[in-house]
Every structure is written in structure tokens, then in C-alpha cells.
PDB file of C-alpha atoms in Angstrom:
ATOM      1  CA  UNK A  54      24.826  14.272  37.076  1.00 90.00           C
ATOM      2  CA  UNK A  55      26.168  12.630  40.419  1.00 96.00           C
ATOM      3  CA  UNK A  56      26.818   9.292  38.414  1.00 98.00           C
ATOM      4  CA  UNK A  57      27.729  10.292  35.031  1.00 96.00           C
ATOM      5  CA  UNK A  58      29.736   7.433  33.335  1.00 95.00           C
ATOM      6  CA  UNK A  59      29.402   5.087  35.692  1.00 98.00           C
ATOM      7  CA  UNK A  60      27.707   1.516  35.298  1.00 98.00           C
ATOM      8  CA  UNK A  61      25.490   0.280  37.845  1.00 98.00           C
ATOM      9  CA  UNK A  62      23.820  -2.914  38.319  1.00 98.00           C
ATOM     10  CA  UNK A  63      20.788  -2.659  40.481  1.00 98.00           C
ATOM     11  CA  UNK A  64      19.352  -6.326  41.676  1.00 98.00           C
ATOM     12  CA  UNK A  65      15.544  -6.512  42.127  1.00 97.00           C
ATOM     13  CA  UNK A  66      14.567  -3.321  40.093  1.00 98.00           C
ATOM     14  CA  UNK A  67      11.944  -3.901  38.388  1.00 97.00           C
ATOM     15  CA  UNK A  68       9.596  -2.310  41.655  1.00 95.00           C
ATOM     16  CA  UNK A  69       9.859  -0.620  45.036  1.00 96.00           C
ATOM     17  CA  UNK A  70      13.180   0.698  45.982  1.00 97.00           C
ATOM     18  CA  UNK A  71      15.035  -1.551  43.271  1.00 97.00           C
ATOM     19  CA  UNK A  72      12.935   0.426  40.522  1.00 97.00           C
ATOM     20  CA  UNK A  73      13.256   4.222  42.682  1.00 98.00           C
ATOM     21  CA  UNK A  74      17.410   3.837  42.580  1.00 98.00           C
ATOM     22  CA  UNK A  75      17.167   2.661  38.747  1.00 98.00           C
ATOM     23  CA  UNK A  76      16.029   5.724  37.547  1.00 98.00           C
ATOM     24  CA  UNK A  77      17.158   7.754  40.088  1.00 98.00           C
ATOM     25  CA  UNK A  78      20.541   6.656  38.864  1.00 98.00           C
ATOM     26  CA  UNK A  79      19.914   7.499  35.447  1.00 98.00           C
ATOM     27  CA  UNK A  80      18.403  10.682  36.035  1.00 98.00           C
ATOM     28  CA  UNK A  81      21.760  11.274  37.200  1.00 98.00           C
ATOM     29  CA  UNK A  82      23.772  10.318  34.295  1.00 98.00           C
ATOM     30  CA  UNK A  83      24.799   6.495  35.258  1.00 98.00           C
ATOM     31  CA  UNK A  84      24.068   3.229  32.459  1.00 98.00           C
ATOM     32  CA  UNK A  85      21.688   1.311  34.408  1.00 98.00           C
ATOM     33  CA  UNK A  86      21.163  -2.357  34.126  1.00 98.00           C
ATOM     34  CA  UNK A  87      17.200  -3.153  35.446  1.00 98.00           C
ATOM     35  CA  UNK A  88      17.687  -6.863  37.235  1.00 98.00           C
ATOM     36  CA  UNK A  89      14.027  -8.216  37.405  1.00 98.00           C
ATOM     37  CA  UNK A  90      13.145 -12.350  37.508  1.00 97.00           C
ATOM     38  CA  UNK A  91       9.343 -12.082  37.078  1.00 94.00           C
ATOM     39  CA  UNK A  92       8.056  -8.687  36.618  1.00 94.00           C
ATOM     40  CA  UNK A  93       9.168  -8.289  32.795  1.00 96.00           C
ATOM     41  CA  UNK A  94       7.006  -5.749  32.152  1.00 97.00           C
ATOM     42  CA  UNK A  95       7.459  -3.406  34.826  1.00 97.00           C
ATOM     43  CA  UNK A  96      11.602  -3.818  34.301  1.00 98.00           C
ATOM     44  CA  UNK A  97      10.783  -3.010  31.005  1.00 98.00           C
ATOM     45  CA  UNK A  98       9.065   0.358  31.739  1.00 98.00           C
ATOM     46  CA  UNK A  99      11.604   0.953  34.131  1.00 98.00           C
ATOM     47  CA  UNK A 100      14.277   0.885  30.674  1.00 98.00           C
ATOM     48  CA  UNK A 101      11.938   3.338  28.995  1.00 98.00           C
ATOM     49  CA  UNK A 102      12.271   5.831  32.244  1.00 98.00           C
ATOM     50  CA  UNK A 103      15.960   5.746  32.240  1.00 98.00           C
ATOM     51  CA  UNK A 104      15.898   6.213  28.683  1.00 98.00           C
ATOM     52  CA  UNK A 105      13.720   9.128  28.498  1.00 98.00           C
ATOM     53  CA  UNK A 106      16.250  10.689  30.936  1.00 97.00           C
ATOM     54  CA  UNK A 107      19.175  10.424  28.616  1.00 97.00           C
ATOM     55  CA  UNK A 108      20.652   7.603  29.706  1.00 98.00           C
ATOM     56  CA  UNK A 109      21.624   4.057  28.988  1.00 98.00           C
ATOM     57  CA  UNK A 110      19.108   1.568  30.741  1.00 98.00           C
ATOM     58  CA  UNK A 111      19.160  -2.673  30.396  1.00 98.00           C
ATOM     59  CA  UNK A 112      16.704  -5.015  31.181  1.00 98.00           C
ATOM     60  CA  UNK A 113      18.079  -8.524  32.239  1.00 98.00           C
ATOM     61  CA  UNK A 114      16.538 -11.332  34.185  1.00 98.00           C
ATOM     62  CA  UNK A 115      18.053 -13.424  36.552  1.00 98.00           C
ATOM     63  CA  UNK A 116      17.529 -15.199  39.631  1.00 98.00           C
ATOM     64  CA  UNK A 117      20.309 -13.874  41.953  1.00 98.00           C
ATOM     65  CA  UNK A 118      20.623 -16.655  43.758  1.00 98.00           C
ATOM     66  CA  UNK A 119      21.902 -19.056  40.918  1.00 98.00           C
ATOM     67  CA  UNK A 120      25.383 -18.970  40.219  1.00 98.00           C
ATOM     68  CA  UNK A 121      25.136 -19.694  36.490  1.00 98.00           C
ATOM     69  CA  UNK A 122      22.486 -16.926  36.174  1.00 98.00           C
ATOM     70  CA  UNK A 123      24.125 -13.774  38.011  1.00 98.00           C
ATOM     71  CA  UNK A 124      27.532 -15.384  35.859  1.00 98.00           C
ATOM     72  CA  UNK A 125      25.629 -14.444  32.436  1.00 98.00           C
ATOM     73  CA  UNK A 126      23.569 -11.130  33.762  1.00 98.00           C
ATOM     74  CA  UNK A 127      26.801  -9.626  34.347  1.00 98.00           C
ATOM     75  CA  UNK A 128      28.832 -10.723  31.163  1.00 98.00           C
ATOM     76  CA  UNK A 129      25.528  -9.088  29.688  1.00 98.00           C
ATOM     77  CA  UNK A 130      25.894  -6.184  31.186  1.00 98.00           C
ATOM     78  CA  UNK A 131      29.441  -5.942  30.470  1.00 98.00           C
ATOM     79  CA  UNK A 132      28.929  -6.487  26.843  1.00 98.00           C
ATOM     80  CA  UNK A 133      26.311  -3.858  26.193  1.00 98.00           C
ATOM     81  CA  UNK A 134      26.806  -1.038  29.053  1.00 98.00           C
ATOM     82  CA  UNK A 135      30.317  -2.042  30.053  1.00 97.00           C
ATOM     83  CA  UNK A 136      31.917  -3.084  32.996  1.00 97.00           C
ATOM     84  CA  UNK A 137      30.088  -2.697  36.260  1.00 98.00           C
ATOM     85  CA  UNK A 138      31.808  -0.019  38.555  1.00 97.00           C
ATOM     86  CA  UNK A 139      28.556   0.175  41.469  1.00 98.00           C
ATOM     87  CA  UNK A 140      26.336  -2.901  42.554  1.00 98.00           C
ATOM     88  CA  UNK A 141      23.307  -2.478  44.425  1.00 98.00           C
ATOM     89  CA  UNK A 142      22.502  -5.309  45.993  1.00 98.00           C
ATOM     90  CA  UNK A 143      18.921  -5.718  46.176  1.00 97.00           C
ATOM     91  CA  UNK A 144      16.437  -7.771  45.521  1.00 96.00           C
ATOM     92  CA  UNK A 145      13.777  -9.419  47.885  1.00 90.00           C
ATOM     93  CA  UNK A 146      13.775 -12.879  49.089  1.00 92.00           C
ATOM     94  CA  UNK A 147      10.264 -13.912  50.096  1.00 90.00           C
ATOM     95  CA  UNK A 148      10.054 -14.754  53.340  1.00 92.00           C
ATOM     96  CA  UNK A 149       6.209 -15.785  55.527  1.00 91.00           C
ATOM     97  CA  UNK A 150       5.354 -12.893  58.439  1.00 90.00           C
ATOM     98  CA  UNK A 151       4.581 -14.983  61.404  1.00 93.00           C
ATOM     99  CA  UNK A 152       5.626 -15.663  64.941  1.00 95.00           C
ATOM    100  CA  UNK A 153       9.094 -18.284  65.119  1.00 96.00           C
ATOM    101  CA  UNK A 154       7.270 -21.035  66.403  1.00 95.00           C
ATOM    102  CA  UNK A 155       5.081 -21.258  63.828  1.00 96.00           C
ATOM    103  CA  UNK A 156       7.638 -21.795  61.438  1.00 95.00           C
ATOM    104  CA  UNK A 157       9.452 -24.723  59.765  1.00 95.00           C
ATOM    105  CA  UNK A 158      13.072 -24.589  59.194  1.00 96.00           C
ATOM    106  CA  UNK A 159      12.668 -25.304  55.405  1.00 96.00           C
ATOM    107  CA  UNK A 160      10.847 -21.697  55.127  1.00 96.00           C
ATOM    108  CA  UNK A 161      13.300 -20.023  57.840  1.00 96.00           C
ATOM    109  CA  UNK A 162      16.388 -21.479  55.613  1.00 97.00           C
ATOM    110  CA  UNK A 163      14.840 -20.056  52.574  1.00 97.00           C
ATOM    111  CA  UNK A 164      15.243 -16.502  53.502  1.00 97.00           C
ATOM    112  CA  UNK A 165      18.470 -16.982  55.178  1.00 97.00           C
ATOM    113  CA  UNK A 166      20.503 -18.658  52.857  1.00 97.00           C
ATOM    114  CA  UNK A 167      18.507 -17.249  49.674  1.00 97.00           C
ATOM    115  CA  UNK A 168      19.652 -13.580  51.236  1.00 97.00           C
ATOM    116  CA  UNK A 169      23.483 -14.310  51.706  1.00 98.00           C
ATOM    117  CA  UNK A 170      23.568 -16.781  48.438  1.00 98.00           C
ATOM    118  CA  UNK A 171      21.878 -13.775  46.251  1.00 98.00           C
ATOM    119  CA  UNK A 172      24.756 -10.901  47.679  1.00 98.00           C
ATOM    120  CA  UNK A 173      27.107 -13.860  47.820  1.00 98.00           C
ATOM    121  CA  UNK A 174      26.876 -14.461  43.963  1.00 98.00           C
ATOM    122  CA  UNK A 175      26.377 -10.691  42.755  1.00 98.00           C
ATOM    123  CA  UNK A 176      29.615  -9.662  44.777  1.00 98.00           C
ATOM    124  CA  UNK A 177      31.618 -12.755  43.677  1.00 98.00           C
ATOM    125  CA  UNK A 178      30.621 -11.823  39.998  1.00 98.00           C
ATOM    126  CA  UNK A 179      31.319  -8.406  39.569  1.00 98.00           C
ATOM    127  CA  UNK A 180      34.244  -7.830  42.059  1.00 98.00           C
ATOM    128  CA  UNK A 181      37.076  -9.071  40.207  1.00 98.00           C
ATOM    129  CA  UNK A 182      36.758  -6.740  37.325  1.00 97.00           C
ATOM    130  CA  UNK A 183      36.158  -3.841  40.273  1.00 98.00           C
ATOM    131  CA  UNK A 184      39.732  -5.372  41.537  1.00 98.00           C
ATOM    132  CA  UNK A 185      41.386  -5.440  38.130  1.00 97.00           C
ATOM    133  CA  UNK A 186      40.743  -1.320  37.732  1.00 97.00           C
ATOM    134  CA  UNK A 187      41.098  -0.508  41.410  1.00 97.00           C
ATOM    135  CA  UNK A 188      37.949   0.900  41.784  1.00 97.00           C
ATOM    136  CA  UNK A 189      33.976   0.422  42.607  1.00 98.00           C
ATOM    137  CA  UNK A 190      31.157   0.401  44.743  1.00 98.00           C
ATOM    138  CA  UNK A 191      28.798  -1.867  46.176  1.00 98.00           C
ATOM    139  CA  UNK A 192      25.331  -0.725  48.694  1.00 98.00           C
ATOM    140  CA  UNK A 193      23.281  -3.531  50.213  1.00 98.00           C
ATOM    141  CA  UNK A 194      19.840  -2.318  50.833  1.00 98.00           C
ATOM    142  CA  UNK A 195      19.723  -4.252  54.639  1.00 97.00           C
ATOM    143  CA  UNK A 196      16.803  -3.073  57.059  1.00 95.00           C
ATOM    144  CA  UNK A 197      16.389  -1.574  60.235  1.00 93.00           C
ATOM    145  CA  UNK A 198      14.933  -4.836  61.530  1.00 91.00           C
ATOM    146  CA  UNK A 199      18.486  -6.063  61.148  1.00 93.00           C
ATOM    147  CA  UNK A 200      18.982  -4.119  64.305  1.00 93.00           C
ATOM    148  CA  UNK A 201      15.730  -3.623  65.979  1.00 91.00           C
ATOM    149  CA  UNK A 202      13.705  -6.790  65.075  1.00 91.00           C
ATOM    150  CA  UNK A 203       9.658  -7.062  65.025  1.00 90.00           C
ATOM    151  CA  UNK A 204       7.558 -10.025  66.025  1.00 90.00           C
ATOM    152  CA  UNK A 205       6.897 -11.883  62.916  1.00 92.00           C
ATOM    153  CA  UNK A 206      10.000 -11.036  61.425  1.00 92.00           C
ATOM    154  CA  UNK A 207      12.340 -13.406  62.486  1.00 96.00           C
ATOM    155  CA  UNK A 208      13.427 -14.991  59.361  1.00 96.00           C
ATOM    156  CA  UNK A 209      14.225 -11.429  58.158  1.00 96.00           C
ATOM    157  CA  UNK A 210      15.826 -10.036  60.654  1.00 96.00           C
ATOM    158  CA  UNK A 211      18.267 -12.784  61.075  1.00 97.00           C
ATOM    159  CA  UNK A 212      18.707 -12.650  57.193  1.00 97.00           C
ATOM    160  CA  UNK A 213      19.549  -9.363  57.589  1.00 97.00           C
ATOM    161  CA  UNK A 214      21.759  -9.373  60.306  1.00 97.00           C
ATOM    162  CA  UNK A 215      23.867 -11.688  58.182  1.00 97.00           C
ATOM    163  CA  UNK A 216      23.771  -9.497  55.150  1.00 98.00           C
ATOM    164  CA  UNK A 217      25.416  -6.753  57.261  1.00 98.00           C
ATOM    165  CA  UNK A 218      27.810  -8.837  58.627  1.00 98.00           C
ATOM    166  CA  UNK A 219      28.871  -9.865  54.978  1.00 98.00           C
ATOM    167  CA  UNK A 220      29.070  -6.356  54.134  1.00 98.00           C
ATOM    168  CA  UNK A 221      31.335  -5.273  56.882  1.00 98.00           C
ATOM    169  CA  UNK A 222      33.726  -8.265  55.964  1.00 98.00           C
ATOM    170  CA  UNK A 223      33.459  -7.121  52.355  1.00 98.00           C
ATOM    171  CA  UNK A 224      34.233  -3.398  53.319  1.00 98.00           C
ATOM    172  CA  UNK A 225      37.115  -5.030  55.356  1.00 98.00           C
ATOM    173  CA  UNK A 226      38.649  -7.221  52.536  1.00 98.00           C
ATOM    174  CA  UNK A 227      37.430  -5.839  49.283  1.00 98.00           C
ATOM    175  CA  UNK A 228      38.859  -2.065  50.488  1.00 98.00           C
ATOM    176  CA  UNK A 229      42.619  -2.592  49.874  1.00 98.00           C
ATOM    177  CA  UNK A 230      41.448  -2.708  46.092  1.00 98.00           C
ATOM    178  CA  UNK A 231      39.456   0.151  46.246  1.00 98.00           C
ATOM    179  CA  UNK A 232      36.287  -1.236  46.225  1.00 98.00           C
ATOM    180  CA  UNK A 233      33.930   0.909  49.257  1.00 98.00           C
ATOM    181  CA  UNK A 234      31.302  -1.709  50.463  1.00 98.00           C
ATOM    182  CA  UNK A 235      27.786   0.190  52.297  1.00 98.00           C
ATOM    183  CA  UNK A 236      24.486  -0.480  53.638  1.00 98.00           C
ATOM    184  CA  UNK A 237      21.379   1.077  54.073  1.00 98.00           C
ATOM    185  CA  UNK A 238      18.641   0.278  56.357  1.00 96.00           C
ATOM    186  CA  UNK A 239      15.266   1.291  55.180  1.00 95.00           C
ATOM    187  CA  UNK A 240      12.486   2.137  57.719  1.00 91.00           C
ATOM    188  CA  UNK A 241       8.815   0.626  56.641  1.00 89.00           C
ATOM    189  CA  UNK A 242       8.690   2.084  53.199  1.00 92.00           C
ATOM    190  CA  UNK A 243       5.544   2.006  51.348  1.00 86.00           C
ATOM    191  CA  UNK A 244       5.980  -0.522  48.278  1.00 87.00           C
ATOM    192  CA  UNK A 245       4.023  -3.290  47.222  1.00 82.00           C
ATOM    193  CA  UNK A 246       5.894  -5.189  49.705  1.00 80.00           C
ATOM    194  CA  UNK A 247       4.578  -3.759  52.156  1.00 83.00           C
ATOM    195  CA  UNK A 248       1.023  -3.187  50.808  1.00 78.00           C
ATOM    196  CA  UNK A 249      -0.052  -6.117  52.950  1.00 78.00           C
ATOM    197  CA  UNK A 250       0.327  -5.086  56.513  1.00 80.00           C
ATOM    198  CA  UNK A 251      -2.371  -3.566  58.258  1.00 84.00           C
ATOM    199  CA  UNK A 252      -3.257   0.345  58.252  1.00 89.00           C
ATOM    200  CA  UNK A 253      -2.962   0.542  62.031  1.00 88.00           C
ATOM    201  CA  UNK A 254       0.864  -0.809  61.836  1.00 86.00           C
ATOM    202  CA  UNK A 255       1.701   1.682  59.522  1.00 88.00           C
ATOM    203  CA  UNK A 256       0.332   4.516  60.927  1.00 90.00           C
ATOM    204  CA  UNK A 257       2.166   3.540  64.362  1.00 88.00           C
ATOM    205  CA  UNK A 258       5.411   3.246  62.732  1.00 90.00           C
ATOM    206  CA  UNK A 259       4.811   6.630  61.430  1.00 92.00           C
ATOM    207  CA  UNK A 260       3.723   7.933  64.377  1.00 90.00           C
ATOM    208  CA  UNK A 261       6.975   6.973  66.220  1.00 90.00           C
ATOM    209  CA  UNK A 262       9.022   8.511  63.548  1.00 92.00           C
ATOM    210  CA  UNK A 263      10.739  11.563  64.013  1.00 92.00           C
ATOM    211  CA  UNK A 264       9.353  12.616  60.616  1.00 94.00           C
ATOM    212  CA  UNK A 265       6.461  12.124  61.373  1.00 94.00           C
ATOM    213  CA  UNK A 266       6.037   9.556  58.132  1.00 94.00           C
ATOM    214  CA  UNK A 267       6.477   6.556  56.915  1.00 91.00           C
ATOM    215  CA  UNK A 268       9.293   6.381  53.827  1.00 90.00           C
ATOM    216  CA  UNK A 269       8.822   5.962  49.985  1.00 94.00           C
ATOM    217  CA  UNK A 270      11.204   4.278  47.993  1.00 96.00           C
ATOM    218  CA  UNK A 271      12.691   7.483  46.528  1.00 97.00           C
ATOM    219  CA  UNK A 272      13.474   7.936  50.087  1.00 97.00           C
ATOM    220  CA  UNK A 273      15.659   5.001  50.692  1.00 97.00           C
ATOM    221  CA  UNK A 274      16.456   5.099  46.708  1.00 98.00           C
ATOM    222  CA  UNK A 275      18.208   9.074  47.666  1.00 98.00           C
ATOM    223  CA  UNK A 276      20.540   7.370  50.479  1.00 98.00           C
ATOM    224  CA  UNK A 277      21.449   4.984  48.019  1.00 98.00           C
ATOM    225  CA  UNK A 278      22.704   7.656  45.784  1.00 98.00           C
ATOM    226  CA  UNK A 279      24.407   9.667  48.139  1.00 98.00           C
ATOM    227  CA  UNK A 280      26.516   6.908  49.405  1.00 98.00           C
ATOM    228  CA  UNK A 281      27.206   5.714  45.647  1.00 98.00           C
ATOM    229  CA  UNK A 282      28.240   9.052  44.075  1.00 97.00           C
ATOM    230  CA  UNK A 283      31.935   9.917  44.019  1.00 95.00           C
ATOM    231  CA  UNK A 284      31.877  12.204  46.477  1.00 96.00           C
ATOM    232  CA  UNK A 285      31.539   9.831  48.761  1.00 97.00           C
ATOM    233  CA  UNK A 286      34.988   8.106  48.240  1.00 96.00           C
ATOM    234  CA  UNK A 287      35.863   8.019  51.542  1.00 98.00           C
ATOM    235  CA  UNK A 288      32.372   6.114  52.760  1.00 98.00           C
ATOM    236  CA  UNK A 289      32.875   2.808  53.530  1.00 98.00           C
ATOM    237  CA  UNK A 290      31.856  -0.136  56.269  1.00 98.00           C
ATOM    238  CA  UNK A 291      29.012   2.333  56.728  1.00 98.00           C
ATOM    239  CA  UNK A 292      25.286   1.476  58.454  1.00 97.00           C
ATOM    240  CA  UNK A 293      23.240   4.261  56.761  1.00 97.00           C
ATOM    241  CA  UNK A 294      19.292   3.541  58.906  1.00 96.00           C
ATOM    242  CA  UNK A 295      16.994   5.608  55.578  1.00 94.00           C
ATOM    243  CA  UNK A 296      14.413   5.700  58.813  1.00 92.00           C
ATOM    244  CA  UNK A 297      13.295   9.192  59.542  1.00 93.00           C
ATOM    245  CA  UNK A 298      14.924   9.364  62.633  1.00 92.00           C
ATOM    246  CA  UNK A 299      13.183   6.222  63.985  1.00 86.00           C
ATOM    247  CA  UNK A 300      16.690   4.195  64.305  1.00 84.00           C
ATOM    248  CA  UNK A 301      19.597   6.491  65.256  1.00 80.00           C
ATOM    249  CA  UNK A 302      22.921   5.059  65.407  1.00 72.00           C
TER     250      UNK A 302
END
């Protein structure tokens, strides 16, 4: 029960990762609110998972990169779980897989500012009441492509890039008020994100892996956890590659 009584918001949950730290937080005893824009129905079975496991769960939609939107998820929240006390920043921004010169800058802008906008808004909205009680926690799921980018991933890895830059300001300026600001950088994890890219690709990646695999989203969703939980207090401005050994910093 590593986050019994605690109140997390988890952006993007309804699949993948988003949906692996869900219930892996209420497995652990936290009130999870399920974020989802589209997938209704998987956010909703999602609920029923952290419910079976004795905790609180919430299903709310909202596109995280409207202001308005993220403003009334997280009065939501508030209302029927309580105040948020961990944010995990989340949720995917679309982006096309293709070399740079084949792109236009409306699709390149997309993913860029629809990254920085959607951890923008989510921080701005839950931090104050973080700030009023002196305490909280926030973990941007980044990527090691932030670090060591891919051809066809340009779009993404400079999103990225910029999402750990925000975090490290964040870790910076939101610390003074307790608040411990985190990343972690997944490896290729198998989701239906990633159900599109070729067999061979994968099976390199996990081929140059120390563990010799490629990573599920409990994977990622367990490094998550560990740098949420209490125990980790003194965690923060952190990196955190969930890679296999593949990126070591």
C-alpha cells in the first residue's frame, strides 16, 4: 500500500502506460482519477479495475491541452476524490513517423506545442493547491528518444526534449514548496502505440537491450510508482531511462 491516501491524477489512462500506472496505483491504495478524451470505454474498465482492488477510481475526459478543460477535470477530481497530491503527466500527442524533410511545420508544431501546452496546463492546474499544503508530486512520462533520437522521430524527440526541460525548471521552482517534479524515459514499450512499427525494429531494439527485451507498460508503469511513493521524498529533478539498460545515464 505504497500510495495509500493519496490522490493521483493520471493523464492519458485510459491505455498503455497511462492505464498500467492507474491501477497499479490503486492496487496500491491511492484514489485514482482515469483521464481519457476518446477511449470511454476502456477508461471506464480501467474504473472497474481500480475498484475491484479496493480503491477509489474516476473516470473524466478532457483534452489536456485546453485550458478550460484540464480547469474542470481537476475541480472534478477535487470534488469527488479530493485534492490532487501526485500528477502523472501523460498522455500522447499524435505525432506522423517520418523523415524531417518530409514534414510540414503545421504537423511538427502540433506535437511540440500540443506536448508542452498539455504538461503546461495539468501543472498550472493542480500546483497551487500542492503549494497551499506544502506538499506533492508530479512524474512526466518523457522518452528515451528525448536523449538518443531515431530517424523518423523528430517531432518527438524535440517534443520531448522540451518536456524535460520543463520538468527540470519545475523541479527547480516548484521544490521550495515541496512539490518533487520527475521523469521517466520509457524504452520501446509494447502498447498499441507502438503496435504499428515493424517486427524487425522491435526485435533489434530488444536485441540491443541489456535485458534482452523490449518493455511493457507495467514496466515503465513500476518506475512510475517507485519515484511517486513516499519513500521517495528526497527524489527530485530526476531522469529515470525505464529502458532495460539500453540508455544508461
Amino acid at each position: 500500500m505504497l500510495m495509500k491516501d493519496r490522490v493521483v491524477l493520471v493523464t492519458g489512462a485510459s491505455r498503455g502506460i497511462g492505464a498500467a500506472t492507474a491501477r497499479l496505483m490503486g492496487r496500491h491504495g491511492a484514489s485514482v482519477a482515469v483521464n481519457y478524451l476518446n477511449s470511454k470505454d476502456e477508461a471506464a474498465l480501467v474504473v472497474v479495475d481500480i475498484l475491484e482492488s479496493g480503491s477509489q477510481g474516476l473516470a473524466v475526459r478532457a483534452d489536456v491541452r485546453d485550458e478550460a478543460q484540464v480547469k474542470a477535470m481537476v475541480e472534478k477530481v477535487g470534488k469527488e476524490l479530493g485534492p490532487i497530491d501526485t500528477l502523472v503527466v501523460n498522455a500522447a500527442i499524435d505525432f506522423p513517423m517520418k523523415p524531417f524533410m518530409e514534414f510540414e511545420w503545421s504537423a511538427f508544431e502540433a506535437k511540440l506545442v500540443g506536448e508542452i501546452k498539455a504538461a503546461f496546463l495539468c501543472v498550472r492546474a493542480v500546483a497551487p493547491s500542492m503549494m497551499e499544503r506544502g506538499d506533492g508530486c508530479i512524474v512526466a512520462v518523457s522518452s528515451g528518444l528525448s536523449r538518443h533520437p531515431g530517424r523518423g522521430f523528430s517531432a518527438h524527440s524535440t517534443a520531448k526534449s522540451g518536456l524535460d526541460a520543463l520538468m527540470k525548471s519545475l523541479a527547480l521552482e516548484l521544490g521550495p514548496s515541496g512539490i518533487r517534479v520527475n521523469v521517466v524515459a520509457p524504452g520501446l514499450t509494447l502498447t498499441d502505440a507502438t503496435a504499428h512499427l515493424p517486427e524487425a525494429a522491435k526485435q533489434s531494439s530488444a536485441e540491443r537491450t541489456p535485458l534482452g527485451r523490449n518493455a511493457m507498460a507495467e514496466d515503465v508503469a513500476g518506475a512510475i510508482l517507485a519515484l511517486a511513493m513516499s519513500e521517495a521524498r528526497f527524489v527530485s529533478g530526476a531522469y529515470l531511462p525505464a529502458s532495460g539498460g539500453s540508455q544508461i545515464v
